[in-house]
PDB file of C-alpha atoms in Angstrom:
ATOM      1  CA  UNK W   1     -14.353 -18.503  12.948  1.00 54.00           C
ATOM      2  CA  UNK W   2     -11.797 -21.100  13.264  1.00 56.00           C
ATOM      3  CA  UNK W   3      -9.413 -22.455  10.556  1.00 56.00           C
ATOM      4  CA  UNK W   4      -6.700 -25.229   9.903  1.00 55.00           C
ATOM      5  CA  UNK W   5      -3.441 -24.411   9.715  1.00 60.00           C
ATOM      6  CA  UNK W   6      -0.524 -26.146   8.425  1.00 65.00           C
ATOM      7  CA  UNK W   7      -0.034 -28.146  11.882  1.00 77.00           C
ATOM      8  CA  UNK W   8      -3.272 -28.432  13.063  1.00 92.00           C
ATOM      9  CA  UNK W   9      -6.840 -30.026  11.838  1.00 92.00           C
ATOM     10  CA  UNK W  10      -9.747 -28.104  12.985  1.00 94.00           C
ATOM     11  CA  UNK W  11     -13.189 -29.117  12.602  1.00 95.00           C
ATOM     12  CA  UNK W  12     -16.513 -27.828  13.359  1.00 96.00           C
ATOM     13  CA  UNK W  13     -18.487 -29.819  15.657  1.00 97.00           C
ATOM     14  CA  UNK W  14     -21.947 -29.201  14.419  1.00 96.00           C
ATOM     15  CA  UNK W  15     -23.621 -31.548  16.849  1.00 96.00           C
ATOM     16  CA  UNK W  16     -22.899 -29.275  20.149  1.00 96.00           C
ATOM     17  CA  UNK W  17     -22.378 -25.983  18.533  1.00 96.00           C
ATOM     18  CA  UNK W  18     -25.056 -23.362  19.025  1.00 96.00           C
ATOM     19  CA  UNK W  19     -25.991 -19.531  18.967  1.00 94.00           C
ATOM     20  CA  UNK W  20     -24.114 -19.161  22.242  1.00 95.00           C
ATOM     21  CA  UNK W  21     -20.893 -20.902  21.507  1.00 96.00           C
ATOM     22  CA  UNK W  22     -19.100 -22.611  18.696  1.00 97.00           C
ATOM     23  CA  UNK W  23     -17.136 -25.611  19.156  1.00 97.00           C
ATOM     24  CA  UNK W  24     -14.263 -26.926  17.127  1.00 97.00           C
ATOM     25  CA  UNK W  25     -12.236 -30.205  17.455  1.00 97.00           C
ATOM     26  CA  UNK W  26      -8.305 -30.240  16.773  1.00 97.00           C
ATOM     27  CA  UNK W  27      -5.595 -32.622  16.669  1.00 96.00           C
ATOM     28  CA  UNK W  28      -3.984 -30.547  19.584  1.00 96.00           C
ATOM     29  CA  UNK W  29      -1.188 -32.372  21.478  1.00 95.00           C
ATOM     30  CA  UNK W  30      -0.230 -30.272  24.502  1.00 94.00           C
ATOM     31  CA  UNK W  31      -0.310 -26.542  26.038  1.00 92.00           C
ATOM     32  CA  UNK W  32       2.140 -25.439  23.384  1.00 95.00           C
ATOM     33  CA  UNK W  33      -0.033 -26.627  20.414  1.00 95.00           C
ATOM     34  CA  UNK W  34      -3.127 -24.620  21.933  1.00 94.00           C
ATOM     35  CA  UNK W  35      -0.812 -21.521  22.329  1.00 92.00           C
ATOM     36  CA  UNK W  36       0.437 -21.857  18.711  1.00 93.00           C
ATOM     37  CA  UNK W  37      -2.953 -21.921  17.356  1.00 94.00           C
ATOM     38  CA  UNK W  38      -4.406 -19.094  19.270  1.00 93.00           C
ATOM     39  CA  UNK W  39      -1.466 -16.691  17.973  1.00 90.00           C
ATOM     40  CA  UNK W  40      -2.649 -17.486  14.614  1.00 91.00           C
ATOM     41  CA  UNK W  41      -5.983 -17.019  15.445  1.00 92.00           C
ATOM     42  CA  UNK W  42      -5.253 -13.518  16.601  1.00 90.00           C
ATOM     43  CA  UNK W  43      -3.328 -12.567  13.805  1.00 87.00           C
ATOM     44  CA  UNK W  44      -6.299 -14.076  11.334  1.00 87.00           C
ATOM     45  CA  UNK W  45      -8.909 -12.518  13.184  1.00 89.00           C
ATOM     46  CA  UNK W  46      -7.192  -9.148  14.133  1.00 88.00           C
ATOM     47  CA  UNK W  47      -8.660  -9.592  17.875  1.00 91.00           C
ATOM     48  CA  UNK W  48      -6.257 -10.222  21.145  1.00 91.00           C
ATOM     49  CA  UNK W  49      -7.044 -12.143  24.545  1.00 93.00           C
ATOM     50  CA  UNK W  50      -6.257 -12.027  27.887  1.00 90.00           C
ATOM     51  CA  UNK W  51      -5.551 -15.093  30.011  1.00 86.00           C
ATOM     52  CA  UNK W  52      -8.009 -15.985  32.250  1.00 72.00           C
ATOM     53  CA  UNK W  53      -7.283 -19.307  34.357  1.00 71.00           C
ATOM     54  CA  UNK W  54      -5.681 -22.611  33.694  1.00 74.00           C
ATOM     55  CA  UNK W  55      -8.380 -25.260  35.076  1.00 72.00           C
ATOM     56  CA  UNK W  56      -6.393 -28.525  36.362  1.00 74.00           C
ATOM     57  CA  UNK W  57      -8.818 -31.359  35.905  1.00 80.00           C
ATOM     58  CA  UNK W  58      -7.999 -35.027  36.194  1.00 84.00           C
ATOM     59  CA  UNK W  59     -10.274 -35.859  33.548  1.00 86.00           C
ATOM     60  CA  UNK W  60      -8.537 -33.278  30.752  1.00 94.00           C
ATOM     61  CA  UNK W  61      -5.070 -33.183  29.861  1.00 94.00           C
ATOM     62  CA  UNK W  62      -5.546 -29.280  29.497  1.00 94.00           C
ATOM     63  CA  UNK W  63      -7.762 -26.636  29.975  1.00 94.00           C
ATOM     64  CA  UNK W  64      -7.054 -22.962  29.905  1.00 94.00           C
ATOM     65  CA  UNK W  65      -9.710 -19.927  28.879  1.00 93.00           C
ATOM     66  CA  UNK W  66      -8.987 -16.367  27.604  1.00 95.00           C
ATOM     67  CA  UNK W  67     -11.146 -13.108  27.549  1.00 94.00           C
ATOM     68  CA  UNK W  68     -11.634 -10.485  24.650  1.00 93.00           C
ATOM     69  CA  UNK W  69      -8.945  -7.926  25.280  1.00 90.00           C
ATOM     70  CA  UNK W  70     -11.857  -5.602  25.473  1.00 90.00           C
ATOM     71  CA  UNK W  71     -13.627  -7.301  28.225  1.00 92.00           C
ATOM     72  CA  UNK W  72     -13.708  -5.603  31.556  1.00 90.00           C
ATOM     73  CA  UNK W  73     -11.029  -8.037  32.984  1.00 87.00           C
ATOM     74  CA  UNK W  74      -8.048  -5.675  34.789  1.00 83.00           C
ATOM     75  CA  UNK W  75      -9.521  -2.568  33.757  1.00 85.00           C
ATOM     76  CA  UNK W  76     -11.024   0.520  35.156  1.00 87.00           C
ATOM     77  CA  UNK W  77     -14.821   0.997  34.711  1.00 85.00           C
ATOM     78  CA  UNK W  78     -14.105   4.341  32.435  1.00 83.00           C
ATOM     79  CA  UNK W  79     -11.262   2.652  30.338  1.00 86.00           C
ATOM     80  CA  UNK W  80     -11.718   3.245  26.859  1.00 81.00           C
ATOM     81  CA  UNK W  81     -10.837  -0.400  26.553  1.00 80.00           C
ATOM     82  CA  UNK W  82     -13.452  -1.792  28.745  1.00 87.00           C
ATOM     83  CA  UNK W  83     -16.073  -2.395  26.044  1.00 88.00           C
ATOM     84  CA  UNK W  84     -17.317  -5.347  28.367  1.00 92.00           C
ATOM     85  CA  UNK W  85     -17.254  -7.442  25.791  1.00 93.00           C
ATOM     86  CA  UNK W  86     -18.135 -11.271  27.061  1.00 94.00           C
ATOM     87  CA  UNK W  87     -16.353 -13.304  24.628  1.00 95.00           C
ATOM     88  CA  UNK W  88     -14.433 -16.168  25.722  1.00 96.00           C
ATOM     89  CA  UNK W  89     -12.033 -18.809  24.359  1.00 96.00           C
ATOM     90  CA  UNK W  90     -12.067 -22.171  25.987  1.00 96.00           C
ATOM     91  CA  UNK W  91      -9.306 -24.374  25.113  1.00 96.00           C
ATOM     92  CA  UNK W  92      -9.234 -28.287  26.094  1.00 96.00           C
ATOM     93  CA  UNK W  93      -7.359 -31.534  25.486  1.00 97.00           C
ATOM     94  CA  UNK W  94      -9.155 -34.634  26.326  1.00 96.00           C
ATOM     95  CA  UNK W  95      -7.323 -37.878  27.300  1.00 96.00           C
ATOM     96  CA  UNK W  96      -7.519 -40.539  25.404  1.00 96.00           C
ATOM     97  CA  UNK W  97      -8.505 -44.217  26.293  1.00 95.00           C
ATOM     98  CA  UNK W  98     -10.944 -46.872  26.591  1.00 95.00           C
ATOM     99  CA  UNK W  99     -13.724 -44.574  28.609  1.00 95.00           C
ATOM    100  CA  UNK W 100     -12.931 -41.420  26.630  1.00 95.00           C
ATOM    101  CA  UNK W 101     -13.137 -43.214  23.354  1.00 96.00           C
ATOM    102  CA  UNK W 102     -16.882 -44.818  24.501  1.00 96.00           C
ATOM    103  CA  UNK W 103     -17.789 -41.214  25.010  1.00 96.00           C
ATOM    104  CA  UNK W 104     -16.704 -39.588  22.375  1.00 97.00           C
ATOM    105  CA  UNK W 105     -16.143 -42.110  19.328  1.00 97.00           C
ATOM    106  CA  UNK W 106     -16.884 -39.923  16.299  1.00 97.00           C
ATOM    107  CA  UNK W 107     -13.498 -37.587  16.960  1.00 97.00           C
ATOM    108  CA  UNK W 108     -11.212 -39.975  19.764  1.00 97.00           C
ATOM    109  CA  UNK W 109     -11.384 -43.292  17.426  1.00 97.00           C
ATOM    110  CA  UNK W 110      -9.778 -41.655  14.475  1.00 96.00           C
ATOM    111  CA  UNK W 111      -5.972 -42.987  13.287  1.00 95.00           C
ATOM    112  CA  UNK W 112      -5.568 -39.213  14.323  1.00 94.00           C
ATOM    113  CA  UNK W 113      -7.440 -38.258  17.423  1.00 96.00           C
ATOM    114  CA  UNK W 114      -9.305 -34.630  17.653  1.00 97.00           C
ATOM    115  CA  UNK W 115      -8.780 -34.798  21.308  1.00 97.00           C
ATOM    116  CA  UNK W 116      -8.405 -30.673  21.139  1.00 97.00           C
ATOM    117  CA  UNK W 117     -11.541 -28.717  21.821  1.00 98.00           C
ATOM    118  CA  UNK W 118     -12.032 -25.323  21.208  1.00 97.00           C
ATOM    119  CA  UNK W 119     -14.997 -23.543  22.366  1.00 97.00           C
ATOM    120  CA  UNK W 120     -15.699 -19.611  21.374  1.00 96.00           C
ATOM    121  CA  UNK W 121     -18.451 -18.387  23.542  1.00 96.00           C
ATOM    122  CA  UNK W 122     -20.707 -15.332  22.739  1.00 95.00           C
ATOM    123  CA  UNK W 123     -20.456 -12.776  19.864  1.00 94.00           C
ATOM    124  CA  UNK W 124     -18.318  -9.691  20.049  1.00 93.00           C
ATOM    125  CA  UNK W 125     -19.860  -6.627  20.972  1.00 91.00           C
ATOM    126  CA  UNK W 126     -17.517  -4.348  19.248  1.00 89.00           C
ATOM    127  CA  UNK W 127     -16.342  -4.482  15.714  1.00 86.00           C
ATOM    128  CA  UNK W 128     -12.873  -6.104  15.071  1.00 83.00           C
ATOM    129  CA  UNK W 129     -11.603  -4.835  12.508  1.00 76.00           C
ATOM    130  CA  UNK W 130     -11.912  -1.148  12.199  1.00 78.00           C
ATOM    131  CA  UNK W 131      -9.795   1.485  12.696  1.00 80.00           C
ATOM    132  CA  UNK W 132     -10.573   2.104  16.417  1.00 80.00           C
ATOM    133  CA  UNK W 133     -10.101  -1.652  17.608  1.00 79.00           C
ATOM    134  CA  UNK W 134      -7.181  -2.057  15.644  1.00 86.00           C
ATOM    135  CA  UNK W 135      -6.036   0.502  17.632  1.00 87.00           C
ATOM    136  CA  UNK W 136      -6.344  -1.652  21.026  1.00 86.00           C
ATOM    137  CA  UNK W 137      -4.116  -4.449  19.783  1.00 89.00           C
ATOM    138  CA  UNK W 138      -0.958  -5.284  21.550  1.00 89.00           C
ATOM    139  CA  UNK W 139       2.549  -5.639  19.853  1.00 93.00           C
ATOM    140  CA  UNK W 140       3.182  -9.354  18.473  1.00 90.00           C
ATOM    141  CA  UNK W 141       6.291 -10.901  19.608  1.00 91.00           C
ATOM    142  CA  UNK W 142       7.209 -11.119  15.755  1.00 93.00           C
ATOM    143  CA  UNK W 143       6.893  -7.260  15.954  1.00 95.00           C
ATOM    144  CA  UNK W 144       8.872  -7.085  19.050  1.00 96.00           C
ATOM    145  CA  UNK W 145      12.074  -8.960  17.760  1.00 96.00           C
ATOM    146  CA  UNK W 146      11.646  -6.616  14.893  1.00 97.00           C
ATOM    147  CA  UNK W 147      12.074  -3.176  16.989  1.00 97.00           C
ATOM    148  CA  UNK W 148      14.815  -5.362  19.127  1.00 96.00           C
ATOM    149  CA  UNK W 149      16.580  -5.601  15.831  1.00 96.00           C
ATOM    150  CA  UNK W 150      16.540  -1.883  14.943  1.00 96.00           C
ATOM    151  CA  UNK W 151      17.831  -1.215  18.604  1.00 96.00           C
ATOM    152  CA  UNK W 152      20.680  -3.420  18.265  1.00 95.00           C
ATOM    153  CA  UNK W 153      21.412  -1.107  15.139  1.00 95.00           C
ATOM    154  CA  UNK W 154      22.020   1.660  17.407  1.00 93.00           C
ATOM    155  CA  UNK W 155      18.476   3.369  16.773  1.00 95.00           C
ATOM    156  CA  UNK W 156      16.449   5.228  19.097  1.00 95.00           C
ATOM    157  CA  UNK W 157      13.051   4.560  19.256  1.00 95.00           C
ATOM    158  CA  UNK W 158      11.805   7.345  17.192  1.00 96.00           C
ATOM    159  CA  UNK W 159      14.009   6.479  14.376  1.00 96.00           C
ATOM    160  CA  UNK W 160      12.846   2.875  14.719  1.00 96.00           C
ATOM    161  CA  UNK W 161       9.318   4.013  14.509  1.00 96.00           C
ATOM    162  CA  UNK W 162      10.028   5.850  11.383  1.00 97.00           C
ATOM    163  CA  UNK W 163      11.998   3.155   9.823  1.00 97.00           C
ATOM    164  CA  UNK W 164       9.537   0.592  10.518  1.00 97.00           C
ATOM    165  CA  UNK W 165       6.410   2.643   9.128  1.00 96.00           C
ATOM    166  CA  UNK W 166       8.415   3.793   5.943  1.00 96.00           C
ATOM    167  CA  UNK W 167       9.124  -0.100   5.289  1.00 96.00           C
ATOM    168  CA  UNK W 168       5.156  -0.980   5.811  1.00 96.00           C
ATOM    169  CA  UNK W 169       4.519   1.785   3.410  1.00 95.00           C
ATOM    170  CA  UNK W 170       5.799   0.050   0.481  1.00 95.00           C
ATOM    171  CA  UNK W 171       3.512  -2.706   0.734  1.00 95.00           C
ATOM    172  CA  UNK W 172       0.108  -2.828  -0.759  1.00 93.00           C
ATOM    173  CA  UNK W 173      -1.715  -3.442   2.220  1.00 90.00           C
ATOM    174  CA  UNK W 174      -0.698  -0.355   4.137  1.00 93.00           C
ATOM    175  CA  UNK W 175      -3.838   0.999   4.513  1.00 90.00           C
ATOM    176  CA  UNK W 176      -4.787  -2.090   6.622  1.00 85.00           C
ATOM    177  CA  UNK W 177      -1.592  -2.000   8.372  1.00 90.00           C
ATOM    178  CA  UNK W 178      -1.354   1.516   9.503  1.00 93.00           C
ATOM    179  CA  UNK W 179      -3.910   1.598  12.203  1.00 91.00           C
ATOM    180  CA  UNK W 180      -2.792  -2.228  13.533  1.00 92.00           C
ATOM    181  CA  UNK W 181      -0.877  -1.576  16.287  1.00 92.00           C
ATOM    182  CA  UNK W 182       0.600  -5.190  16.593  1.00 90.00           C
ATOM    183  CA  UNK W 183       2.086  -4.840  13.327  1.00 94.00           C
ATOM    184  CA  UNK W 184       2.475  -0.795  13.363  1.00 96.00           C
ATOM    185  CA  UNK W 185       3.405   0.079  17.139  1.00 95.00           C
ATOM    186  CA  UNK W 186       2.277   3.383  18.725  1.00 94.00           C
ATOM    187  CA  UNK W 187       4.758   6.061  19.605  1.00 95.00           C
ATOM    188  CA  UNK W 188       4.109   5.097  23.297  1.00 94.00           C
ATOM    189  CA  UNK W 189       4.416   1.089  22.427  1.00 95.00           C
ATOM    190  CA  UNK W 190       7.747   1.828  20.844  1.00 96.00           C
ATOM    191  CA  UNK W 191       8.965   3.861  23.738  1.00 96.00           C
ATOM    192  CA  UNK W 192       8.071   1.166  26.223  1.00 95.00           C
ATOM    193  CA  UNK W 193       9.402  -1.595  23.751  1.00 96.00           C
ATOM    194  CA  UNK W 194      13.093   0.467  23.844  1.00 96.00           C
ATOM    195  CA  UNK W 195      12.713   0.619  27.600  1.00 95.00           C
ATOM    196  CA  UNK W 196      12.135  -3.368  27.802  1.00 94.00           C
ATOM    197  CA  UNK W 197      15.660  -3.419  25.178  1.00 94.00           C
ATOM    198  CA  UNK W 198      17.471  -1.341  27.389  1.00 92.00           C
ATOM    199  CA  UNK W 199      16.312  -3.076  30.609  1.00 90.00           C
ATOM    200  CA  UNK W 200      17.484  -6.410  28.867  1.00 88.00           C
ATOM    201  CA  UNK W 201      20.567  -5.373  27.420  1.00 86.00           C
ATOM    202  CA  UNK W 202      22.131  -2.717  29.917  1.00 80.00           C
ATOM    203  CA  UNK W 203      20.022  -2.677  33.273  1.00 69.00           C
ATOM    204  CA  UNK W 204      20.669   1.037  33.189  1.00 54.00           C
ATOM    205  CA  UNK W 205      18.795   3.132  35.345  1.00 55.00           C
ATOM    206  CA  UNK W 206      16.776   0.018  36.566  1.00 51.00           C
ATOM    207  CA  UNK W 207      18.710  -0.808  39.435  1.00 53.00           C
ATOM    208  CA  UNK W 208      21.210  -3.438  37.582  1.00 52.00           C
ATOM    209  CA  UNK W 209      24.813  -2.852  37.568  1.00 57.00           C
ATOM    210  CA  UNK W 210      25.793  -1.798  33.808  1.00 56.00           C
ATOM    211  CA  UNK W 211      29.221  -3.420  33.983  1.00 60.00           C
ATOM    212  CA  UNK W 212      27.932  -6.719  34.533  1.00 62.00           C
ATOM    213  CA  UNK W 213      25.353  -6.431  31.890  1.00 56.00           C
ATOM    214  CA  UNK W 214      28.483  -5.536  29.678  1.00 57.00           C
ATOM    215  CA  UNK W 215      30.352  -8.688  30.772  1.00 61.00           C
ATOM    216  CA  UNK W 216      27.366 -10.887  30.419  1.00 61.00           C
ATOM    217  CA  UNK W 217      26.896  -9.874  26.799  1.00 58.00           C
ATOM    218  CA  UNK W 218      30.536  -9.484  26.018  1.00 61.00           C
ATOM    219  CA  UNK W 219      30.991 -12.962  24.774  1.00 64.00           C
ATOM    220  CA  UNK W 220      27.587 -12.482  22.480  1.00 60.00           C
ATOM    221  CA  UNK W 221      29.143  -9.336  20.902  1.00 55.00           C
ATOM    222  CA  UNK W 222      31.999 -10.802  20.264  1.00 60.00           C
ATOM    223  CA  UNK W 223      30.533 -13.767  18.064  1.00 60.00           C
ATOM    224  CA  UNK W 224      28.203 -11.076  16.374  1.00 58.00           C
ATOM    225  CA  UNK W 225      31.843  -8.984  15.455  1.00 57.00           C
ATOM    226  CA  UNK W 226      30.855  -6.028  17.245  1.00 53.00           C
ATOM    227  CA  UNK W 227      33.738  -3.782  19.112  1.00 47.00           C
ATOM    228  CA  UNK W 228      33.998  -4.977  22.507  1.00 48.00           C
ATOM    229  CA  UNK W 229      37.246  -3.905  25.071  1.00 46.00           C
ATOM    230  CA  UNK W 230      38.188  -6.635  27.265  1.00 46.00           C
ATOM    231  CA  UNK W 231      36.222  -6.347  30.446  1.00 45.00           C
ATOM    232  CA  UNK W 232      37.988  -9.083  32.523  1.00 48.00           C
ATOM    233  CA  UNK W 233      40.608  -6.381  34.295  1.00 45.00           C
ATOM    234  CA  UNK W 234      37.314  -3.998  34.959  1.00 45.00           C
TER     235      UNK W 234
END
């Protein structure tokens, strides 16, 4: 499954799709477009992906692929997350020139060339929207920013977790959101986010001079209207 968005055209390539892989063409211009689409795809399909490799190729502007997060990549054999799922997503961006237009006229000779190629290989060997699979999702960047906002308001991990859940409970789709750890992180994930936030803000207990961090943040604190002592003489 793929989908068009406000910024991207997505069109299924019926001629080259088969039971082993589904191919879509898109108007991606660069790597940022590909990554932006993948972020939206994760949200729409409740899936997550592990980056495989970037394939430099003179014939292509870009080629990168991802494996399902429940593949065996980067996991122990007995890990609960290791379901050995073999689904992959490949994204390529073709060059547009006389030669490629001649070989791929249907998509490259258009006023808006569909030079992006999305290849989804295989079928998941597990449900992708049941309670268990949703608990394996990684926290999205949007959710991470929300929690950093809580922490900036002097909340600890537990208080931030409770407030976030209380906010989500008010939504009609709460039963769907509750197990989705990309949007409603687990206690362990929230604790980890809080540790990352502490490291970025203060450096305390991480081998970074906390005073240096405070000086670094002083200007931003002043702009935000937060109380901050003059650190120049410290």
